[in-house]
mmCIF file of C-alpha atoms and ligand atoms in Angstrom:
data_model
loop_
_atom_site.group_PDB
_atom_site.id
_atom_site.type_symbol
_atom_site.label_atom_id
_atom_site.label_comp_id
_atom_site.label_asym_id
_atom_site.label_seq_id
_atom_site.Cartn_x
_atom_site.Cartn_y
_atom_site.Cartn_z
ATOM 1 C CA MET M 24 0.589 13.999 -8.892
ATOM 2 C CA PRO M 25 -1.544 13.788 -12.029
ATOM 3 C CA SER M 26 -4.960 13.278 -10.900
ATOM 4 C CA LEU M 27 -7.238 10.638 -12.782
ATOM 5 C CA LYS M 28 -10.304 13.037 -14.370
ATOM 6 C CA ILE M 29 -13.159 10.344 -13.907
ATOM 7 C CA ASP M 30 -16.078 12.299 -15.592
ATOM 8 C CA PRO M 31 -19.062 12.587 -13.489
ATOM 9 C CA SER M 32 -20.921 11.187 -16.388
ATOM 10 C CA ASP M 33 -18.037 8.220 -15.906
ATOM 11 C CA ARG M 34 -19.635 4.549 -15.229
ATOM 12 C CA LEU M 35 -18.055 3.254 -12.340
ATOM 13 C CA PHE M 36 -16.884 -0.305 -10.986
ATOM 14 C CA ILE M 37 -15.202 0.048 -7.654
ATOM 15 C CA LEU M 38 -13.641 -2.734 -6.781
ATOM 16 C CA THR M 39 -11.781 -2.930 -3.106
ATOM 17 C CA GLY M 40 -9.411 -5.297 -1.089
ATOM 18 C CA ALA M 41 -7.817 -5.524 2.468
ATOM 19 C CA GLY M 42 -5.623 -2.960 1.271
ATOM 20 C CA ILE M 43 -7.662 -0.519 1.700
ATOM 21 C CA SER M 44 -8.515 -1.088 5.273
ATOM 22 C CA ALA M 45 -4.762 -1.166 6.047
ATOM 23 C CA GLU M 46 -4.394 2.289 6.645
ATOM 24 C CA SER M 47 -7.207 1.919 9.144
ATOM 25 C CA GLY M 48 -4.514 -0.394 11.414
ATOM 26 C CA ILE M 49 -6.994 -3.863 9.804
ATOM 27 C CA GLN M 50 -4.126 -6.457 8.972
ATOM 28 C CA THR M 51 -4.156 -7.865 5.196
ATOM 29 C CA PHE M 52 -4.352 -11.563 4.581
ATOM 30 C CA ARG M 53 -1.798 -12.104 2.343
ATOM 31 C CA ASP M 54 0.910 -9.395 2.996
ATOM 32 C CA ALA M 55 3.869 -10.165 5.119
ATOM 33 C CA GLY M 56 2.550 -10.769 8.711
ATOM 34 C CA GLY M 57 -0.973 -10.844 7.304
ATOM 35 C CA LEU M 58 -3.724 -12.024 8.699
ATOM 36 C CA TRP M 59 -3.592 -16.084 7.042
ATOM 37 C CA GLU M 60 0.557 -16.173 7.699
ATOM 38 C CA GLY M 61 -0.337 -16.435 11.865
ATOM 39 C CA HIS M 62 -3.689 -18.568 10.934
ATOM 40 C CA ASP M 63 -5.156 -21.863 8.988
ATOM 41 C CA VAL M 64 -7.396 -21.139 6.495
ATOM 42 C CA VAL M 65 -9.400 -24.604 6.640
ATOM 43 C CA ALA M 66 -9.558 -24.094 10.311
ATOM 44 C CA VAL M 67 -10.967 -20.815 11.067
ATOM 45 C CA ALA M 68 -11.930 -19.797 7.042
ATOM 46 C CA SER M 69 -14.554 -22.940 6.093
ATOM 47 C CA PRO M 70 -17.391 -24.839 6.832
ATOM 48 C CA GLU M 71 -15.232 -27.666 6.983
ATOM 49 C CA GLY M 72 -13.999 -26.046 10.144
ATOM 50 C CA PHE M 73 -16.365 -24.599 11.485
ATOM 51 C CA LYS M 74 -18.220 -27.887 11.210
ATOM 52 C CA LYS M 75 -14.935 -29.671 13.584
ATOM 53 C CA ASP M 76 -14.286 -26.388 16.560
ATOM 54 C CA PRO M 77 -17.243 -23.953 16.508
ATOM 55 C CA GLN M 78 -16.144 -22.538 19.258
ATOM 56 C CA LEU M 79 -12.324 -21.506 17.476
ATOM 57 C CA VAL M 80 -13.851 -20.005 14.327
ATOM 58 C CA TRP M 81 -16.510 -18.364 16.647
ATOM 59 C CA ARG M 82 -13.219 -16.600 18.448
ATOM 60 C CA PHE M 83 -11.686 -15.867 15.853
ATOM 61 C CA TYR M 84 -13.787 -13.289 14.783
ATOM 62 C CA SER M 85 -14.580 -12.595 17.380
ATOM 63 C CA GLU M 86 -11.582 -11.062 18.223
ATOM 64 C CA ARG M 87 -11.561 -9.209 14.736
ATOM 65 C CA ARG M 88 -15.069 -7.740 15.175
ATOM 66 C CA GLN M 89 -13.651 -6.645 18.370
ATOM 67 C CA HIS M 90 -10.268 -5.365 16.831
ATOM 68 C CA VAL M 91 -12.113 -4.265 13.976
ATOM 69 C CA LEU M 92 -14.408 -1.965 16.352
ATOM 70 C CA GLU M 93 -11.745 -0.146 17.254
ATOM 71 C CA CYS M 94 -10.979 1.211 13.902
ATOM 72 C CA ASN M 95 -12.081 4.064 11.305
ATOM 73 C CA PRO M 96 -12.531 4.894 7.891
ATOM 74 C CA ASN M 97 -9.428 6.154 6.370
ATOM 75 C CA ALA M 98 -9.106 9.044 3.379
ATOM 76 C CA ALA M 99 -9.189 6.149 0.743
ATOM 77 C CA HIS M 100 -12.925 5.633 2.231
ATOM 78 C CA ASP M 101 -13.679 8.814 2.128
ATOM 79 C CA ALA M 102 -12.143 9.728 -1.069
ATOM 80 C CA LEU M 103 -14.638 6.893 -2.521
ATOM 81 C CA ALA M 104 -17.969 7.919 -0.617
ATOM 82 C CA VAL M 105 -16.693 11.876 -2.180
ATOM 83 C CA LEU M 106 -16.722 9.879 -5.511
ATOM 84 C CA GLU M 107 -19.403 8.398 -5.348
ATOM 85 C CA GLN M 108 -21.051 11.870 -5.001
ATOM 86 C CA GLN M 109 -19.788 13.850 -8.153
ATOM 87 C CA LEU M 110 -21.158 10.545 -10.431
ATOM 88 C CA THR M 111 -24.201 10.547 -11.633
ATOM 89 C CA SER M 112 -24.545 7.198 -11.985
ATOM 90 C CA LYS M 113 -25.210 5.524 -8.895
ATOM 91 C CA PRO M 114 -24.516 3.180 -6.735
ATOM 92 C CA ILE M 115 -21.116 1.539 -7.822
ATOM 93 C CA LEU M 116 -18.774 0.218 -5.263
ATOM 94 C CA PHE M 117 -17.747 -3.485 -4.238
ATOM 95 C CA THR M 118 -15.707 -4.998 -2.043
ATOM 96 C CA GLN M 119 -14.096 -8.148 -0.609
ATOM 97 C CA ASN M 120 -13.711 -6.753 2.263
ATOM 98 C CA VAL M 121 -16.069 -7.756 5.633
ATOM 99 C CA ASP M 122 -15.466 -4.896 7.953
ATOM 100 C CA ASN M 123 -18.193 -2.221 6.953
ATOM 101 C CA LEU M 124 -15.705 0.460 6.676
ATOM 102 C CA HIS M 125 -16.892 1.846 3.359
ATOM 103 C CA GLN M 126 -20.792 1.983 4.731
ATOM 104 C CA ARG M 127 -19.749 3.543 8.261
ATOM 105 C CA ALA M 128 -17.781 5.657 5.409
ATOM 106 C CA GLY M 129 -21.132 6.661 3.406
ATOM 107 C CA SER M 130 -20.125 4.856 0.585
ATOM 108 C CA SER M 131 -23.382 2.980 -0.541
ATOM 109 C CA VAL M 132 -22.052 -0.397 -1.354
ATOM 110 C CA LEU M 133 -23.541 -2.496 -3.834
ATOM 111 C CA SER M 134 -22.207 -5.655 -2.493
ATOM 112 C CA ALA M 135 -19.852 -7.224 0.290
ATOM 113 C CA MET M 136 -18.758 -9.886 -1.929
ATOM 114 C CA HIS M 137 -17.360 -12.021 0.832
ATOM 115 C CA GLY M 138 -19.925 -10.798 3.013
ATOM 116 C CA ASN M 139 -20.154 -8.477 6.824
ATOM 117 C CA LEU M 140 -18.681 -9.563 9.887
ATOM 118 C CA PHE M 141 -20.804 -7.894 11.956
ATOM 119 C CA LYS M 142 -23.884 -10.194 10.720
ATOM 120 C CA SER M 143 -24.703 -14.149 11.927
ATOM 121 C CA ARG M 144 -26.475 -16.711 10.146
ATOM 122 C CA CYS M 145 -28.368 -19.989 10.436
ATOM 123 C CA GLU M 146 -26.798 -22.391 8.687
ATOM 124 C CA LYS M 147 -29.862 -23.765 7.740
ATOM 125 C CA CYS M 148 -32.246 -20.857 7.434
ATOM 126 C CA ALA M 149 -29.857 -18.801 6.013
ATOM 127 C CA ILE M 150 -31.668 -15.266 5.683
ATOM 128 C CA PRO M 151 -28.388 -12.865 7.262
ATOM 129 C CA PHE M 152 -29.165 -11.144 9.791
ATOM 130 C CA ASP M 153 -27.605 -7.837 12.045
ATOM 131 C CA ASP M 154 -26.032 -8.852 15.748
ATOM 132 C CA GLU M 155 -25.495 -6.579 17.915
ATOM 133 C CA GLN M 156 -24.105 -9.093 20.742
ATOM 134 C CA LEU M 157 -23.349 -12.482 20.143
ATOM 135 C CA TYR M 158 -20.339 -12.455 18.560
ATOM 136 C CA PHE M 159 -19.028 -11.245 22.319
ATOM 137 C CA ASP M 160 -20.452 -13.950 23.901
ATOM 138 C CA ALA M 161 -18.182 -16.824 24.638
ATOM 139 C CA LEU M 162 -20.359 -19.993 22.718
ATOM 140 C CA PRO M 163 -21.494 -20.235 19.166
ATOM 141 C CA GLN M 164 -25.543 -20.111 19.421
ATOM 142 C CA SER M 165 -28.436 -22.384 17.998
ATOM 143 C CA CYS M 166 -31.303 -20.975 15.529
ATOM 144 C CA ILE M 167 -34.531 -20.262 17.321
ATOM 145 C CA ASN M 168 -36.443 -20.765 14.101
ATOM 146 C CA CYS M 169 -35.028 -24.712 13.720
ATOM 147 C CA GLY M 170 -31.879 -25.326 15.815
ATOM 148 C CA GLY M 171 -29.226 -24.827 12.817
ATOM 149 C CA ALA M 172 -25.938 -23.577 13.646
ATOM 150 C CA ILE M 173 -25.617 -20.100 13.914
ATOM 151 C CA ARG M 174 -21.927 -18.883 12.179
ATOM 152 C CA PRO M 175 -20.149 -16.645 10.345
ATOM 153 C CA ASP M 176 -21.941 -14.305 7.709
ATOM 154 C CA ILE M 177 -19.215 -14.852 5.827
ATOM 155 C CA VAL M 178 -18.424 -15.957 2.094
ATOM 156 C CA TRP M 179 -15.470 -18.780 3.696
ATOM 157 C CA PHE M 180 -13.220 -21.079 1.388
ATOM 158 C CA GLY M 181 -15.252 -23.665 -0.746
ATOM 159 C CA GLU M 182 -18.056 -21.576 -0.766
ATOM 160 C CA GLU M 183 -19.110 -19.615 -3.607
ATOM 161 C CA PRO M 184 -18.745 -15.098 -3.165
ATOM 162 C CA ARG M 185 -22.446 -12.924 -3.096
ATOM 163 C CA ASP M 186 -24.261 -11.121 -6.324
ATOM 164 C CA LEU M 187 -22.133 -12.554 -9.388
ATOM 165 C CA ASN M 188 -25.245 -12.224 -11.500
ATOM 166 C CA ILE M 189 -25.419 -8.144 -10.051
ATOM 167 C CA ILE M 190 -21.356 -7.900 -10.340
ATOM 168 C CA ASN M 191 -21.069 -9.376 -13.579
ATOM 169 C CA ALA M 192 -24.118 -7.068 -15.601
ATOM 170 C CA VAL M 193 -22.550 -3.699 -13.856
ATOM 171 C CA LEU M 194 -19.131 -5.070 -15.595
ATOM 172 C CA ARG M 195 -20.874 -4.746 -18.738
ATOM 173 C CA CYS M 196 -22.540 -2.089 -18.161
ATOM 174 C CA SER M 197 -19.108 0.453 -16.971
ATOM 175 C CA ASN M 198 -17.191 2.156 -18.669
ATOM 176 C CA VAL M 199 -14.960 2.872 -15.935
ATOM 177 C CA MET M 200 -12.717 0.336 -13.788
ATOM 178 C CA LEU M 201 -11.410 1.085 -10.213
ATOM 179 C CA VAL M 202 -9.654 -1.447 -8.632
ATOM 180 C CA VAL M 203 -7.970 -0.653 -4.857
ATOM 181 C CA GLY M 204 -5.812 -2.659 -2.534
ATOM 182 C CA THR M 205 -6.197 -5.791 -3.543
ATOM 183 C CA SER M 206 -3.670 -8.535 -4.261
ATOM 184 C CA GLY M 207 -5.315 -10.629 -7.939
ATOM 185 C CA ARG M 208 -4.545 -13.731 -6.215
ATOM 186 C CA VAL M 209 -8.516 -15.251 -5.223
ATOM 187 C CA TYR M 210 -11.005 -15.687 -7.773
ATOM 188 C CA PRO M 211 -13.379 -14.742 -9.245
ATOM 189 C CA ALA M 212 -12.501 -11.328 -8.112
ATOM 190 C CA ALA M 213 -9.607 -11.189 -9.870
ATOM 191 C CA ASP M 214 -11.711 -11.868 -12.459
ATOM 192 C CA PHE M 215 -13.574 -9.551 -13.262
ATOM 193 C CA ILE M 216 -10.864 -7.720 -14.458
ATOM 194 C CA ARG M 217 -10.869 -10.277 -18.205
ATOM 195 C CA LYS M 218 -14.744 -8.555 -18.286
ATOM 196 C CA VAL M 219 -15.057 -5.241 -19.294
ATOM 197 C CA GLY M 220 -15.197 -4.185 -23.119
ATOM 198 C CA LYS M 221 -11.513 -3.524 -25.015
ATOM 199 C CA GLN M 222 -13.728 0.708 -24.261
ATOM 200 C CA THR M 223 -13.190 0.325 -20.201
ATOM 201 C CA ARG M 224 -11.094 2.685 -18.891
ATOM 202 C CA THR M 225 -8.876 -0.598 -15.951
ATOM 203 C CA ILE M 226 -6.854 1.316 -13.524
ATOM 204 C CA TYR M 227 -5.501 -0.499 -10.062
ATOM 205 C CA VAL M 228 -4.657 1.317 -6.603
ATOM 206 C CA GLY M 229 -2.744 -0.008 -4.268
ATOM 207 C CA LEU M 230 0.812 -1.116 -2.951
ATOM 208 C CA GLU M 231 2.636 -2.663 -4.735
ATOM 209 C CA ARG M 232 1.026 -4.133 -8.391
ATOM 210 C CA PRO M 233 -1.676 -6.840 -7.873
ATOM 211 C CA ALA M 234 -0.713 -10.446 -9.773
ATOM 212 C CA ASN M 235 -3.328 -9.843 -12.838
ATOM 213 C CA ALA M 236 -1.573 -6.441 -13.541
ATOM 214 C CA ALA M 237 -0.978 -7.216 -16.816
ATOM 215 C CA TYR M 238 -4.202 -6.418 -17.376
ATOM 216 C CA PHE M 239 -4.325 -2.973 -16.102
ATOM 217 C CA ASP M 240 -4.590 0.164 -18.375
ATOM 218 C CA GLU M 241 -3.327 1.806 -15.229
ATOM 219 C CA LEU M 242 -0.778 1.196 -12.193
ATOM 220 C CA HIS M 243 -1.113 3.533 -9.559
ATOM 221 C CA LEU M 244 1.535 2.608 -6.698
ATOM 222 C CA GLY M 245 1.343 4.049 -3.573
ATOM 223 C CA LYS M 246 -0.456 4.233 -0.180
ATOM 224 C CA ALA M 247 -4.545 3.972 -1.098
ATOM 225 C CA GLY M 248 -5.166 6.300 2.308
ATOM 226 C CA GLU M 249 -2.070 8.618 1.148
ATOM 227 C CA ILE M 250 -2.666 8.784 -3.302
ATOM 228 C CA LEU M 251 -5.977 7.581 -3.898
ATOM 229 C CA PRO M 252 -7.009 11.331 -2.605
ATOM 230 C CA GLU M 253 -4.892 13.606 -5.277
ATOM 231 C CA LEU M 254 -5.741 10.701 -7.769
ATOM 232 C CA LEU M 255 -10.193 11.372 -7.304
ATOM 233 C CA ALA M 256 -9.522 15.346 -7.226
ATOM 234 C CA PHE M 257 -12.211 16.663 -9.704
HETATM 235 P P1 OAD N 308 -5.150 -9.817 0.115
HETATM 236 O O1 OAD N 308 -4.177 -9.690 2.120
HETATM 237 O O2 OAD N 308 -4.552 -10.618 -0.155
HETATM 238 O O3 OAD N 308 -4.128 -8.372 -0.688
HETATM 239 C C1 OAD N 308 -3.916 -6.964 -0.149
HETATM 240 C C2 OAD N 308 -3.373 -6.049 -1.338
HETATM 241 O O4 OAD N 308 -3.161 -5.024 -0.792
HETATM 242 C C3 OAD N 308 -2.289 -6.519 -1.769
HETATM 243 O O5 OAD N 308 -1.563 -6.247 -2.955
HETATM 244 C C4 OAD N 308 -0.885 -5.208 -0.677
HETATM 245 O O6 OAD N 308 0.020 -4.495 -1.674
HETATM 246 C C5 OAD N 308 -1.890 -3.931 -0.297
HETATM 247 N N1 OAD N 308 -2.205 -3.107 0.218
HETATM 248 C C6 OAD N 308 -1.021 -3.133 1.455
HETATM 249 N N2 OAD N 308 -2.005 -2.657 1.981
HETATM 250 C C7 OAD N 308 -1.329 -1.843 1.532
HETATM 251 C C8 OAD N 308 -2.259 0.037 1.353
HETATM 252 N N3 OAD N 308 -1.919 0.889 2.396
HETATM 253 N N4 OAD N 308 -3.098 1.081 -0.321
HETATM 254 C C9 OAD N 308 -3.004 0.097 -1.147
HETATM 255 N N5 OAD N 308 -2.897 -1.220 -0.877
HETATM 256 C C10 OAD N 308 -1.747 -1.993 0.060
HETATM 257 O O7 OAD N 308 -6.078 -9.164 0.127
HETATM 258 P P2 OAD N 308 -6.788 -9.495 -0.804
HETATM 259 O O8 OAD N 308 -7.018 -9.299 -2.122
HETATM 260 O O9 OAD N 308 -8.597 -8.402 -0.518
HETATM 261 O O10 OAD N 308 -11.734 -13.472 1.221
HETATM 262 O O11 OAD N 308 -7.623 -10.378 -0.614
HETATM 263 C C11 OAD N 308 -9.161 -11.142 -1.061
HETATM 264 C C12 OAD N 308 -9.827 -11.754 -0.056
HETATM 265 O O12 OAD N 308 -9.111 -12.726 0.209
HETATM 266 C C13 OAD N 308 -10.103 -11.501 0.752
HETATM 267 O O13 OAD N 308 -11.369 -10.961 1.135
HETATM 268 C C14 OAD N 308 -10.821 -13.229 2.048
HETATM 269 C C15 OAD N 308 -8.496 -13.100 2.109
HETATM 270 O O14 OAD N 308 -9.382 -14.502 1.649
HETATM 271 C C16 OAD N 308 -12.321 -13.763 2.748
HETATM 272 O O15 OAD N 308 -11.762 -13.102 3.939
HETATM 273 C C17 OAD N 308 -13.009 -14.966 2.360
#
């Protein structure tokens, strides 16, 4: 398989989605058998759902968290961590994933734009905190400062993803965009491809053609854990 021939001086914008964690044993969302097939999205992943039944939401994320703790980064996460070491400009990685696997593989994630499964925050105070224990308690807790409900630090449907200003700035000054394992159906991430400059080389790596495939210069189809390490070999 030909290598992508990334140059150490390239300025990369990397965006990853659920597909990069599939080979770690973490379900994607929209594939057959994906997470959203078995759950009512509004009930478990929206502010309205949390208001209506916080215990259901808490249980949903608690189960996900326990599962993710049993999973490990795979060869695709590792390949991106190695790539970062070889580039002169960094950090470069944006992810829609909340599973922390890039961080565990050693990447410096510039933004986990959909939040983090291992953080919680008060609905009112809003400041996220590392949360080692809370999820394993049966009930959601109240904030000790203001009494607001403690919720998962996840960006839910109807909420704005994090760090869009930073993302737009990095998009404008990158010369290579590498997108891995995302369906191209969730906005605003699906639109990032249309914000890069005309000279930017755009590359997709994933199991099948994403919904926004037409905008990419190159598509490399296959399992990320199998093909990404070879594609990124210098
Ligand atoms: P999806 O489940 O929508 O898409 C996963 C993509 O990964 C699909 O295009 C698959 O073809 C691809 N894929 C599956 N296995 C793969 C593998 N082994 N290697 C490479 N690619 C593979 O997930 P996302 O696009 O990431 O948001 O979804 C975006 C957001 O939608 C998620 O962050 C989540 C969800 O609602 C929140 O929870 C806020």
